[in-house]
GROMACS .gro file of C-alpha atoms in nm:
model
  504
    1MET     CA    1   0.020  -0.004   0.011
    2ALA     CA    2   0.134   0.343  -0.079
    3SER     CA    3   0.253   0.597   0.154
    4ALA     CA    4  -0.019   0.892   0.103
    5GLN     CA    5   0.260   1.059   0.185
    6GLN     CA    6   0.637   1.067  -0.039
    7SER     CA    7   0.911   1.285  -0.045
    8VAL     CA    8   1.158   1.192  -0.366
    9ASP     CA    9   1.390   1.307  -0.567
   10VAL     CA   10   1.250   1.254  -0.862
   11ALA     CA   11   0.848   1.156  -0.961
   12ILE     CA   12   0.799   1.022  -1.263
   13ILE     CA   13   0.445   1.030  -1.447
   14GLY     CA   14   0.371   0.735  -1.643
   15ALA     CA   15   0.527   0.362  -1.651
   16GLY     CA   16   0.564   0.340  -2.073
   17PRO     CA   17   0.874   0.246  -2.203
   18ALA     CA   18   1.027   0.616  -2.143
   19GLY     CA   19   0.877   0.649  -1.784
   20LEU     CA   20   1.081   0.338  -1.663
   21THR     CA   21   1.392   0.411  -1.865
   22ALA     CA   22   1.418   0.728  -1.682
   23ALA     CA   23   1.359   0.538  -1.325
   24TYR     CA   24   1.633   0.200  -1.346
   25LEU     CA   25   1.903   0.499  -1.496
   26LEU     CA   26   1.765   0.675  -1.174
   27THR     CA   27   1.732   0.412  -0.918
   28LYS     CA   28   2.144   0.281  -0.982
   29LYS     CA   29   2.264   0.627  -1.018
   30GLY     CA   30   2.072   0.630  -0.620
   31TYR     CA   31   1.789   0.832  -0.664
   32SER     CA   32   1.510   0.817  -0.489
   33VAL     CA   33   1.216   0.760  -0.743
   34THR     CA   34   0.824   0.726  -0.735
   35VAL     CA   35   0.634   0.628  -1.038
   36ILE     CA   36   0.261   0.688  -1.094
   37GLU     CA   37   0.103   0.459  -1.361
   38LYS     CA   38  -0.295   0.486  -1.409
   39ASP     CA   39  -0.333   0.127  -1.551
   40PRO     CA   40  -0.415  -0.139  -1.217
   41VAL     CA   41  -0.220  -0.380  -1.446
   42TYR     CA   42   0.031  -0.350  -1.670
   43VAL     CA   43   0.311  -0.131  -1.703
   44GLY     CA   44   0.479  -0.103  -2.035
   45GLY     CA   45   0.205   0.173  -2.201
   46ILE     CA   46   0.131   0.034  -2.551
   47SER     CA   47   0.444  -0.183  -2.587
   48ARG     CA   48   0.261  -0.387  -2.217
   49THR     CA   49   0.171  -0.757  -2.342
   50VAL     CA   50  -0.148  -0.770  -2.254
   51GLU     CA   51  -0.241  -1.182  -2.124
   52HIS     CA   52  -0.529  -1.366  -2.224
   53GLN     CA   53  -0.563  -1.733  -2.075
   54GLY     CA   54  -0.260  -1.786  -2.167
   55PHE     CA   55  -0.209  -1.598  -2.465
   56ARG     CA   56  -0.049  -1.324  -2.471
   57PHE     CA   57  -0.089  -0.983  -2.716
   58ASP     CA   58   0.131  -0.687  -2.831
   59ILE     CA   59  -0.058  -0.394  -2.882
   60GLY     CA   60   0.073  -0.277  -3.183
   61GLY     CA   61   0.357  -0.536  -3.320
   62HIS     CA   62   0.663  -0.359  -3.159
   63ARG     CA   63   1.025  -0.472  -3.294
   64PHE     CA   64   1.392  -0.394  -3.044
   65PHE     CA   65   1.570  -0.216  -3.343
   66SER     CA   66   1.812   0.000  -3.257
   67LYS     CA   67   2.077   0.241  -3.420
   68SER     CA   68   2.226   0.324  -3.110
   69LYS     CA   69   2.492   0.060  -2.891
   70GLU     CA   70   2.346   0.297  -2.585
   71VAL     CA   71   2.029   0.148  -2.561
   72VAL     CA   72   2.056  -0.211  -2.715
   73ASP     CA   73   2.302  -0.195  -2.450
   74LEU     CA   74   2.045  -0.114  -2.203
   75TRP     CA   75   1.824  -0.412  -2.382
   76ASN     CA   76   2.081  -0.622  -2.311
   77GLU     CA   77   2.069  -0.517  -1.944
   78ILE     CA   78   1.712  -0.542  -1.812
   79LEU     CA   79   1.687  -0.880  -1.995
   80PRO     CA   80   1.991  -1.037  -2.052
   81ASP     CA   81   1.905  -1.339  -2.132
   82ASP     CA   82   1.500  -1.379  -2.267
   83PHE     CA   83   1.581  -1.249  -2.612
   84ILE     CA   84   1.516  -1.467  -2.958
   85GLN     CA   85   1.614  -1.327  -3.335
   86ARG     CA   86   1.266  -1.289  -3.530
   87PRO     CA   87   1.277  -1.331  -3.898
   88ARG     CA   88   1.071  -1.005  -4.043
   89MET     CA   89   0.755  -1.074  -4.300
   90SER     CA   90   0.512  -0.864  -4.408
   91ARG     CA   91   0.301  -0.782  -4.667
   92ILE     CA   92  -0.015  -0.538  -4.818
   93TYR     CA   93  -0.337  -0.654  -4.868
   94TYR     CA   94  -0.450  -0.475  -5.170
   95GLU     CA   95  -0.744  -0.626  -5.403
   96GLY     CA   96  -0.765  -0.982  -5.264
   97LYS     CA   97  -0.415  -1.056  -5.346
   98PHE     CA   98  -0.085  -1.018  -5.186
   99TYR     CA   99   0.246  -0.750  -5.194
  100SER     CA  100   0.579  -0.918  -5.013
  101TYR     CA  101   0.744  -0.622  -4.837
  102PRO     CA  102   0.978  -0.509  -4.932
  103LEU     CA  103   0.840  -0.562  -5.249
  104ARG     CA  104   0.972  -0.810  -5.500
  105ALA     CA  105   0.924  -0.693  -5.806
  106PHE     CA  106   0.812  -0.957  -6.049
  107GLU     CA  107   0.560  -1.004  -5.812
  108ALA     CA  108   0.423  -0.717  -5.800
  109LEU     CA  109   0.433  -0.726  -6.177
  110MET     CA  110   0.249  -0.983  -6.213
  111ASN     CA  111  -0.036  -0.884  -5.952
  112LEU     CA  112  -0.077  -0.559  -6.075
  113GLY     CA  113  -0.098  -0.629  -6.427
  114ILE     CA  114   0.120  -0.481  -6.709
  115TRP     CA  115  -0.084  -0.162  -6.786
  116ARG     CA  116  -0.154  -0.051  -6.398
  117SER     CA  117   0.244  -0.103  -6.353
  118THR     CA  118   0.283   0.050  -6.604
  119LEU     CA  119   0.098   0.392  -6.551
  120CYS     CA  120   0.244   0.336  -6.129
  121MET     CA  121   0.609   0.410  -6.299
  122ALA     CA  122   0.468   0.630  -6.570
  123SER     CA  123   0.338   0.885  -6.238
  124TYR     CA  124   0.639   0.798  -6.079
  125ALA     CA  125   0.859   0.960  -6.339
  126ARG     CA  126   0.597   1.244  -6.412
  127TRP     CA  127   0.614   1.315  -5.984
  128LYS     CA  128   0.991   1.344  -6.034
  129LEU     CA  129   1.065   1.514  -6.320
  130SER     CA  130   0.814   1.764  -6.229
  131PRO     CA  131   0.772   1.705  -5.834
  132LYS     CA  132   0.479   1.949  -5.679
  133LYS     CA  133   0.718   2.254  -5.471
  134ASP     CA  134   0.520   2.392  -5.167
  135VAL     CA  135   0.485   2.060  -4.975
  136LYS     CA  136   0.279   2.063  -4.650
  137SER     CA  137   0.023   1.730  -4.668
  138PHE     CA  138   0.132   1.350  -4.623
  139GLU     CA  139   0.051   1.321  -4.982
  140ASP     CA  140   0.211   1.626  -5.105
  141TRP     CA  141   0.469   1.428  -4.973
  142VAL     CA  142   0.414   1.077  -5.072
  143VAL     CA  143   0.283   1.151  -5.397
  144ASN     CA  144   0.613   1.345  -5.421
  145GLN     CA  145   0.865   1.090  -5.360
  146PHE     CA  146   0.642   0.788  -5.501
  147GLY     CA  147   0.402   0.938  -5.805
  148HIS     CA  148   0.034   0.954  -5.775
  149LYS     CA  149  -0.050   0.673  -5.819
  150LEU     CA  150   0.116   0.446  -5.615
  151TYR     CA  151   0.035   0.699  -5.330
  152SER     CA  152  -0.306   0.580  -5.461
  153ILE     CA  153  -0.261   0.181  -5.421
  154PHE     CA  154   0.010   0.179  -5.174
  155PHE     CA  155  -0.044   0.485  -4.908
  156LYS     CA  156  -0.398   0.644  -4.899
  157THR     CA  157  -0.632   0.409  -4.769
  158TYR     CA  158  -0.401   0.257  -4.492
  159THR     CA  159  -0.289   0.594  -4.425
  160GLU     CA  160  -0.653   0.693  -4.384
  161LYS     CA  161  -0.759   0.440  -4.217
  162VAL     CA  162  -0.495   0.472  -3.937
  163TRP     CA  163  -0.515   0.834  -3.879
  164GLY     CA  164  -0.921   0.939  -3.939
  165MET     CA  165  -0.854   1.189  -4.141
  166PRO     CA  166  -0.815   1.264  -4.501
  167CYS     CA  167  -0.476   1.267  -4.623
  168ASP     CA  168  -0.408   1.600  -4.765
  169GLU     CA  169  -0.487   1.739  -4.424
  170MET     CA  170  -0.207   1.520  -4.271
  171SER     CA  171   0.146   1.721  -4.192
  172ALA     CA  172   0.416   1.618  -4.416
  173ASP     CA  173   0.606   1.575  -4.091
  174TRP     CA  174   0.478   1.203  -4.008
  175ALA     CA  175   0.535   1.119  -4.401
  176ALA     CA  176   0.927   1.229  -4.373
  177GLN     CA  177   0.974   1.077  -4.054
  178ARG     CA  178   0.861   0.712  -4.064
  179ILE     CA  179   0.832   0.664  -4.461
  180LYS     CA  180   1.164   0.807  -4.504
  181GLY     CA  181   1.501   0.664  -4.625
  182LEU     CA  182   1.289   0.449  -4.873
  183SER     CA  183   1.312   0.515  -5.208
  184LEU     CA  184   1.077   0.340  -5.504
  185GLY     CA  185   1.414   0.351  -5.652
  186ALA     CA  186   1.579   0.105  -5.406
  187ALA     CA  187   1.317  -0.121  -5.326
  188VAL     CA  188   1.244  -0.220  -5.682
  189LEU     CA  189   1.637  -0.263  -5.789
  190ASP     CA  190   1.634  -0.466  -5.416
  191GLY     CA  191   1.266  -0.699  -5.545
  192LEU     CA  192   1.453  -0.747  -5.908
  193LYS     CA  193   1.773  -0.899  -5.782
  194ARG     CA  194   1.575  -1.089  -5.565
  195SER     CA  195   1.381  -1.196  -5.675
  196LEU     CA  196   1.648  -1.299  -5.965
  197GLY     CA  197   1.798  -1.479  -5.684
  198LEU     CA  198   2.069  -1.193  -5.744
  199ASN     CA  199   2.057  -1.079  -5.375
  200LYS     CA  200   2.087  -1.309  -5.109
  201ARG     CA  201   2.201  -1.113  -4.863
  202PRO     CA  202   1.976  -1.076  -4.554
  203ASN     CA  203   1.866  -0.667  -4.553
  204ASP     CA  204   1.964  -0.648  -4.214
  205GLY     CA  205   1.955  -0.242  -4.140
  206MET     CA  206   2.248  -0.158  -4.340
  207GLN     CA  207   2.002  -0.016  -4.585
  208THR     CA  208   1.670   0.081  -4.477
  209LYS     CA  209   1.479   0.040  -4.137
  210THR     CA  210   1.193  -0.026  -4.320
  211LEU     CA  211   1.323  -0.298  -4.504
  212LEU     CA  212   1.491  -0.495  -4.196
  213GLU     CA  213   1.481  -0.860  -4.264
  214THR     CA  214   1.500  -1.029  -3.884
  215PHE     CA  215   1.507  -0.876  -3.557
  216ARG     CA  216   1.540  -0.980  -3.212
  217TYR     CA  217   1.212  -0.922  -2.914
  218PRO     CA  218   1.182  -1.074  -2.615
  219ARG     CA  219   1.026  -1.424  -2.533
  220LEU     CA  220   0.712  -1.360  -2.429
  221GLY     CA  221   0.621  -1.005  -2.602
  222PRO     CA  222   0.733  -0.649  -2.525
  223GLY     CA  223   0.575  -0.698  -2.182
  224MET     CA  224   0.827  -0.881  -2.064
  225MET     CA  225   1.140  -0.612  -2.100
  226TRP     CA  226   0.877  -0.327  -1.910
  227ASP     CA  227   0.790  -0.604  -1.569
  228ALA     CA  228   1.172  -0.675  -1.586
  229ALA     CA  229   1.237  -0.311  -1.508
  230ARG     CA  230   0.955  -0.224  -1.291
  231ASP     CA  231   1.100  -0.507  -1.114
  232HIS     CA  232   1.461  -0.329  -1.072
  233VAL     CA  233   1.304   0.023  -0.956
  234VAL     CA  234   1.156  -0.154  -0.695
  235ALA     CA  235   1.393  -0.391  -0.603
  236GLY     CA  236   1.667  -0.095  -0.583
  237GLY     CA  237   1.408   0.068  -0.314
  238ASN     CA  238   1.227   0.244  -0.493
  239HIS     CA  239   0.791   0.249  -0.550
  240VAL     CA  240   0.577   0.188  -0.870
  241LEU     CA  241   0.231   0.246  -0.788
  242MET     CA  242  -0.006   0.095  -1.041
  243GLY     CA  243  -0.337   0.235  -1.083
  244HIS     CA  244  -0.232   0.595  -0.978
  245ALA     CA  245  -0.394   0.885  -1.180
  246LEU     CA  246  -0.187   1.194  -1.162
  247LYS     CA  247  -0.478   1.451  -1.064
  248GLN     CA  248  -0.261   1.800  -0.987
  249LEU     CA  249   0.108   1.918  -1.035
  250ALA     CA  250   0.188   2.228  -0.817
  251GLN     CA  251   0.544   2.392  -0.786
  252ASP     CA  252   0.609   2.536  -0.442
  253GLN     CA  253   0.770   2.850  -0.561
  254VAL     CA  254   0.997   2.909  -0.296
  255THR     CA  255   1.208   2.585  -0.291
  256GLY     CA  256   1.056   2.532  -0.627
  257ARG     CA  257   1.021   2.162  -0.574
  258TRP     CA  258   0.673   1.943  -0.681
  259ARG     CA  259   0.358   1.856  -0.523
  260VAL     CA  260   0.247   1.608  -0.738
  261ALA     CA  261  -0.111   1.472  -0.632
  262ALA     CA  262  -0.291   1.137  -0.769
  263THR     CA  263  -0.585   0.928  -0.748
  264GLY     CA  264  -0.508   0.572  -0.622
  265PRO     CA  265  -0.756   0.247  -0.496
  266ASP     CA  266  -0.662   0.335  -0.200
  267GLY     CA  267  -0.732   0.717  -0.221
  268ASP     CA  268  -0.547   1.001  -0.376
  269ILE     CA  269  -0.140   1.084  -0.258
  270THR     CA  270   0.100   1.337  -0.259
  271ILE     CA  271   0.416   1.301  -0.337
  272ASN     CA  272   0.679   1.570  -0.311
  273ALA     CA  273   0.978   1.594  -0.528
  274ALA     CA  274   1.293   1.885  -0.604
  275HIS     CA  275   1.217   1.654  -1.050
  276VAL     CA  276   0.885   1.591  -1.246
  277ILE     CA  277   0.936   1.335  -1.519
  278SER     CA  278   0.592   1.358  -1.739
  279SER     CA  279   0.496   1.098  -2.005
  280ALA     CA  280   0.202   1.138  -1.976
  281PRO     CA  281   0.009   1.334  -2.294
  282MET     CA  282   0.083   1.718  -2.285
  283ARG     CA  283  -0.317   1.766  -2.306
  284GLU     CA  284  -0.334   1.597  -2.078
  285LEU     CA  285  -0.030   1.749  -1.856
  286ALA     CA  286  -0.111   2.121  -1.915
  287GLY     CA  287  -0.453   2.002  -1.762
  288ARG     CA  288  -0.322   1.878  -1.405
  289ILE     CA  289  -0.044   2.202  -1.365
  290HIS     CA  290  -0.148   2.464  -1.116
  291PRO     CA  291  -0.178   2.708  -1.202
  292MET     CA  292  -0.355   2.638  -1.579
  293PRO     CA  293  -0.041   2.709  -1.859
  294ALA     CA  294  -0.084   3.093  -2.078
  295THR     CA  295  -0.023   2.783  -2.344
  296MET     CA  296  -0.367   2.543  -2.251
  297GLY     CA  297  -0.507   2.705  -2.589
  298GLU     CA  298  -0.268   2.488  -2.794
  299ALA     CA  299  -0.248   2.187  -2.569
  300LEU     CA  300  -0.655   2.160  -2.620
  301ASP     CA  301  -0.571   2.197  -3.000
  302LEU     CA  302  -0.331   1.885  -2.969
  303LYS     CA  303  -0.548   1.596  -3.123
  304TYR     CA  304  -0.503   1.200  -3.077
  305ARG     CA  305  -0.568   0.862  -3.275
  306ASP     CA  306  -0.721   0.556  -3.019
  307PHE     CA  307  -0.659   0.201  -3.083
  308LEU     CA  308  -0.808  -0.125  -3.026
  309THR     CA  309  -0.678  -0.502  -3.064
  310VAL     CA  310  -0.895  -0.764  -3.092
  311ALA     CA  311  -0.735  -1.121  -3.080
  312LEU     CA  312  -0.899  -1.466  -3.204
  313MET     CA  313  -0.781  -1.785  -3.140
  314ILE     CA  314  -0.829  -2.013  -3.387
  315LYS     CA  315  -0.833  -2.365  -3.480
  316SER     CA  316  -0.522  -2.370  -3.709
  317PRO     CA  317  -0.198  -2.475  -3.677
  318ASP     CA  318  -0.079  -2.137  -3.827
  319LEU     CA  319  -0.270  -1.893  -4.083
  320PHE     CA  320   0.055  -1.686  -4.249
  321PRO     CA  321   0.342  -1.644  -4.166
  322ASP     CA  322   0.382  -1.346  -4.182
  323ASN     CA  323   0.441  -1.074  -3.855
  324TRP     CA  324   0.231  -0.851  -3.965
  325ILE     CA  325  -0.021  -0.807  -4.236
  326TYR     CA  326  -0.143  -0.430  -4.366
  327ILE     CA  327  -0.476  -0.434  -4.552
  328HIS     CA  328  -0.519  -0.211  -4.809
  329ASP     CA  329  -0.872  -0.210  -4.830
  330SER     CA  330  -1.200  -0.008  -4.809
  331LYS     CA  331  -1.426  -0.314  -4.749
  332VAL     CA  332  -1.290  -0.379  -4.422
  333LYS     CA  333  -1.242  -0.144  -4.096
  334VAL     CA  334  -0.961  -0.378  -3.974
  335GLY     CA  335  -0.613  -0.197  -4.095
  336ARG     CA  336  -0.354  -0.401  -3.974
  337VAL     CA  337  -0.382  -0.770  -3.912
  338GLN     CA  338  -0.126  -0.977  -3.671
  339ASN     CA  339  -0.001  -1.341  -3.569
  340PHE     CA  340   0.154  -1.339  -3.241
  341ARG     CA  341   0.335  -1.692  -3.287
  342SER     CA  342   0.535  -1.544  -3.544
  343TRP     CA  343   0.649  -1.289  -3.322
  344SER     CA  344   0.749  -1.518  -3.106
  345PRO     CA  345   0.628  -1.918  -3.037
  346GLU     CA  346   0.546  -1.872  -2.659
  347MET     CA  347   0.303  -1.589  -2.713
  348VAL     CA  348   0.093  -1.881  -2.820
  349PRO     CA  349   0.032  -2.176  -2.595
  350ASP     CA  350  -0.161  -2.438  -2.751
  351SER     CA  351  -0.009  -2.576  -3.097
  352ASP     CA  352  -0.319  -2.640  -3.277
  353ILE     CA  353  -0.454  -2.276  -3.181
  354ALA     CA  354  -0.334  -1.981  -3.418
  355CYS     CA  355  -0.388  -1.658  -3.257
  356VAL     CA  356  -0.430  -1.305  -3.477
  357GLY     CA  357  -0.438  -0.997  -3.346
  358LEU     CA  358  -0.692  -0.750  -3.532
  359GLU     CA  359  -0.581  -0.377  -3.543
  360TYR     CA  360  -0.884  -0.120  -3.561
  361PHE     CA  361  -0.788   0.244  -3.559
  362CYS     CA  362  -1.033   0.528  -3.364
  363PHE     CA  363  -1.122   0.795  -3.127
  364GLU     CA  364  -1.255   0.740  -2.819
  365GLY     CA  365  -1.582   0.765  -2.811
  366ASP     CA  366  -1.616   0.660  -3.179
  367GLY     CA  367  -1.869   0.333  -3.284
  368LEU     CA  368  -1.554   0.142  -3.225
  369TRP     CA  369  -1.393   0.286  -2.957
  370SER     CA  370  -1.833   0.227  -2.763
  371SER     CA  371  -1.895  -0.098  -2.930
  372SER     CA  372  -1.873  -0.433  -2.715
  373ASP     CA  373  -1.668  -0.661  -2.686
  374GLU     CA  374  -1.849  -0.975  -2.818
  375GLU     CA  375  -1.933  -0.688  -3.183
  376LEU     CA  376  -1.588  -0.648  -3.163
  377VAL     CA  377  -1.497  -0.989  -3.149
  378GLU     CA  378  -1.786  -1.072  -3.465
  379LEU     CA  379  -1.662  -0.822  -3.683
  380ALA     CA  380  -1.355  -0.929  -3.694
  381LYS     CA  381  -1.488  -1.270  -3.727
  382LYS     CA  382  -1.654  -1.155  -4.070
  383GLU     CA  383  -1.424  -0.959  -4.170
  384MET     CA  384  -1.158  -1.233  -4.154
  385ALA     CA  385  -1.398  -1.470  -4.393
  386ILE     CA  386  -1.396  -1.118  -4.658
  387LEU     CA  387  -1.036  -1.164  -4.642
  388GLY     CA  388  -0.993  -1.515  -4.704
  389LEU     CA  389  -0.795  -1.559  -4.424
  390CYS     CA  390  -1.008  -1.771  -4.145
  391ARG     CA  391  -1.374  -1.929  -4.098
  392PRO     CA  392  -1.581  -1.806  -3.782
  393GLU     CA  393  -1.631  -2.187  -3.726
  394ASP     CA  394  -1.294  -2.192  -3.649
  395VAL     CA  395  -1.255  -1.932  -3.388
  396THR     CA  396  -1.289  -2.052  -3.063
  397GLY     CA  397  -1.245  -1.759  -2.841
  398GLY     CA  398  -1.174  -1.313  -2.832
  399ALA     CA  399  -1.099  -1.075  -2.623
  400VAL     CA  400  -1.031  -0.695  -2.677
  401VAL     CA  401  -0.809  -0.503  -2.574
  402ARG     CA  402  -0.807  -0.098  -2.574
  403GLN     CA  403  -0.530   0.219  -2.630
  404GLU     CA  404  -0.619   0.516  -2.613
  405LYS     CA  405  -0.366   0.799  -2.719
  406ALA     CA  406  -0.188   0.552  -2.930
  407TYR     CA  407  -0.063   0.809  -3.227
  408PRO     CA  408  -0.006   1.172  -3.168
  409VAL     CA  409  -0.168   1.344  -3.383
  410TYR     CA  410   0.012   1.573  -3.722
  411ASP     CA  411  -0.251   1.752  -3.832
  412ASP     CA  412  -0.170   2.131  -3.968
  413HIS     CA  413  -0.119   2.270  -3.592
  414TYR     CA  414   0.077   2.016  -3.432
  415ALA     CA  415   0.411   2.137  -3.453
  416ALA     CA  416   0.327   2.529  -3.357
  417ASN     CA  417   0.112   2.440  -3.059
  418VAL     CA  418   0.427   2.179  -2.919
  419ALA     CA  419   0.684   2.476  -3.014
  420ALA     CA  420   0.474   2.727  -2.793
  421MET     CA  421   0.404   2.426  -2.564
  422ARG     CA  422   0.721   2.269  -2.513
  423ALA     CA  423   0.849   2.711  -2.447
  424ASP     CA  424   0.660   2.792  -2.213
  425LEU     CA  425   0.740   2.468  -2.013
  426GLU     CA  426   1.071   2.456  -1.990
  427GLU     CA  427   1.064   2.870  -1.992
  428THR     CA  428   0.850   2.849  -1.606
  429TYR     CA  429   0.923   2.571  -1.504
  430PRO     CA  430   1.346   2.378  -1.568
  431THR     CA  431   1.283   2.061  -1.298
  432LEU     CA  432   0.962   1.937  -1.488
  433HIS     CA  433   1.056   1.739  -1.816
  434MET     CA  434   0.864   1.575  -2.123
  435VAL     CA  435   0.975   1.250  -2.284
  436GLY     CA  436   0.776   0.981  -2.483
  437ARG     CA  437   0.600   0.949  -2.770
  438ASN     CA  438   0.271   1.125  -2.619
  439GLY     CA  439   0.558   1.316  -2.335
  440MET     CA  440   0.634   1.517  -2.673
  441HIS     CA  441   0.388   1.442  -2.864
  442ARG     CA  442   0.570   1.297  -3.146
  443TYR     CA  443   0.522   0.943  -3.328
  444ASN     CA  444   0.901   0.833  -3.152
  445ASN     CA  445   0.967   0.445  -3.153
  446GLN     CA  446   1.021   0.252  -2.803
  447ASP     CA  447   1.401   0.309  -2.889
  448HIS     CA  448   1.363   0.733  -2.912
  449ALA     CA  449   1.127   0.727  -2.640
  450MET     CA  450   1.434   0.540  -2.427
  451MET     CA  451   1.674   0.796  -2.584
  452THR     CA  452   1.443   1.067  -2.455
  453ALA     CA  453   1.442   0.929  -2.138
  454MET     CA  454   1.829   0.844  -2.106
  455LEU     CA  455   1.929   1.236  -2.180
  456THR     CA  456   1.691   1.344  -1.961
  457VAL     CA  457   1.837   1.173  -1.636
  458ARG     CA  458   2.183   1.306  -1.755
  459ASN     CA  459   2.054   1.655  -1.770
  460ILE     CA  460   1.880   1.592  -1.431
  461GLU     CA  461   2.217   1.509  -1.311
  462ALA     CA  462   2.438   1.808  -1.446
  463GLY     CA  463   2.118   2.040  -1.356
  464ALA     CA  464   2.057   2.205  -1.671
  465ARG     CA  465   1.916   2.149  -2.023
  466ILE     CA  466   2.300   2.026  -2.160
  467HIS     CA  467   2.087   1.704  -2.362
  468ASP     CA  468   1.859   1.849  -2.664
  469ILE     CA  469   1.620   1.578  -2.614
  470TRP     CA  470   1.419   1.720  -2.888
  471SER     CA  471   1.613   1.641  -3.157
  472VAL     CA  472   1.577   1.260  -3.128
  473ASN     CA  473   1.483   1.123  -3.435
  474GLU     CA  474   1.494   1.423  -3.665
  475ASP     CA  475   1.793   1.320  -3.850
  476ALA     CA  476   1.731   1.063  -4.080
  477GLU     CA  477   2.029   0.934  -4.124
  478TYR     CA  478   2.051   0.829  -3.727
  479HIS     CA  479   1.708   0.710  -3.775
  480GLU     CA  480   1.737   0.502  -4.117
  481ALA     CA  481   2.108   0.396  -4.163
  482GLY     CA  482   2.385   0.171  -3.995
  483ASP     CA  483   2.367  -0.142  -3.798
  484GLU     CA  484   2.226  -0.233  -3.525
  485GLY     CA  485   2.401  -0.051  -3.234
  486GLN     CA  486   2.721   0.048  -3.422
  487GLN     CA  487   2.661   0.372  -3.393
  488ALA     CA  488   2.735   0.457  -3.021
  489ALA     CA  489   2.674   0.820  -3.021
  490LEU     CA  490   2.329   0.953  -2.977
  491ALA     CA  491   2.236   1.157  -3.307
  492SER     CA  492   2.049   1.375  -3.010
  493GLU     CA  493   2.372   1.419  -2.794
  494ARG     CA  494   2.339   1.806  -2.881
  495LEU     CA  495   2.412   2.032  -2.684
  496VAL     CA  496   2.159   2.340  -2.692
  497PRO     CA  497   2.479   2.622  -2.667
  498SER     CA  498   2.251   2.901  -2.493
  499ARG     CA  499   2.169   2.633  -2.254
  500LEU     CA  500   2.555   2.501  -2.216
  501ASN     CA  501   2.680   2.843  -2.192
  502LYS     CA  502   2.397   2.903  -1.861
  503ALA     CA  503   2.563   2.641  -1.786
  504ALA     CA  504   2.960   2.725  -1.754
   0.00000   0.00000   0.00000
């Protein structure tokens, strides 16, 4: 049972990858830490692993791959004996046919047909010769890179399912961050060589992370990593309080210390801390700071996309070999189908039962989100049949996992809103640190979220913001190039001159 009053060096809001990375490193360095997590059962945030009758579900699919040696070393330190090496296989489902990803040129040619393939290449050439100059939207960026025809086939439908908004209203920043480093020419050349058997060298990440062919994975899912991190924090004498939601955050104007109030299963608690690290969504954080920040209006304008997984247990040794299949088909609502045995055989306890997860992207409170679990399982069974992946009568069970605020939305205004909030909060509260995907409203990968926490811990040790955590994942070379763990220096370790001068 948590004490109603605690005094620590650092209070951490959220026990996801960023929050627990910070807690783990601070515990190692001898700091007193308390973490609050609103989920009553699971740590790991969107990287948690949910268990249902012995079946384990990864919420979204999390490959363990990083260009940072420090991140890889930390994974190995926290979970030294439980990684397995897994093959990466994913395909695109479009108009009843499957396309390998990375592309295989002959397969794509046969599936699309000569005429449509010709149109795709002509469209690609047209936009490469005369690209749009004023690139503002996701649509502008992708059309410039791949041509309008390929955009309409392989990007538009899936992307609009994920984000719930037209591609021409989405910021180009999202495309530049998530698809950078992948060119049509490189993908087709790679696919052509593989189709002809001329390139048998595994794609191990030396070219583009999107085309990675193998990855490491905890044998019981990504939540295994974060369970272990939590256990290290607790073993070090610190606290991870489950089922505790942030209620209010206020700074004492005399001492500079923070008063963090949280509501838990046994009532309210108060944590007195010198520093606060927040991985809570920026909109929620702003709403709980007292007094209300000047940029509350910008915070309220930030938007999020929510997400749910419908896991089905199906009578079959296995349905397909992919880790996941992207569904580019407007006839169904599902956006992606995971095959959990392909992630790790140990996540599926019965060799005669396959377990898949259908991913639906939605907004909290809309029709999908508000549907009952029974209705969602029936929808998933129906859509699996439409896709030809299984018969409804072979489904033996199902479970639903909802994840609110899974994706920070990159609309036209998000960048200005985030910049204004960052400037306001960093200037007003030097000992309040925002980290992680939702804490920074940035669609970061797990390793990037961890790096923001790693650098924040260094800033706390230094007593100044000597590392600019907002540059994590800005650099295309960092994000896409090089072998796993070979680059010892983080691209994010760009020191901020103005801060350094003050610190000096």
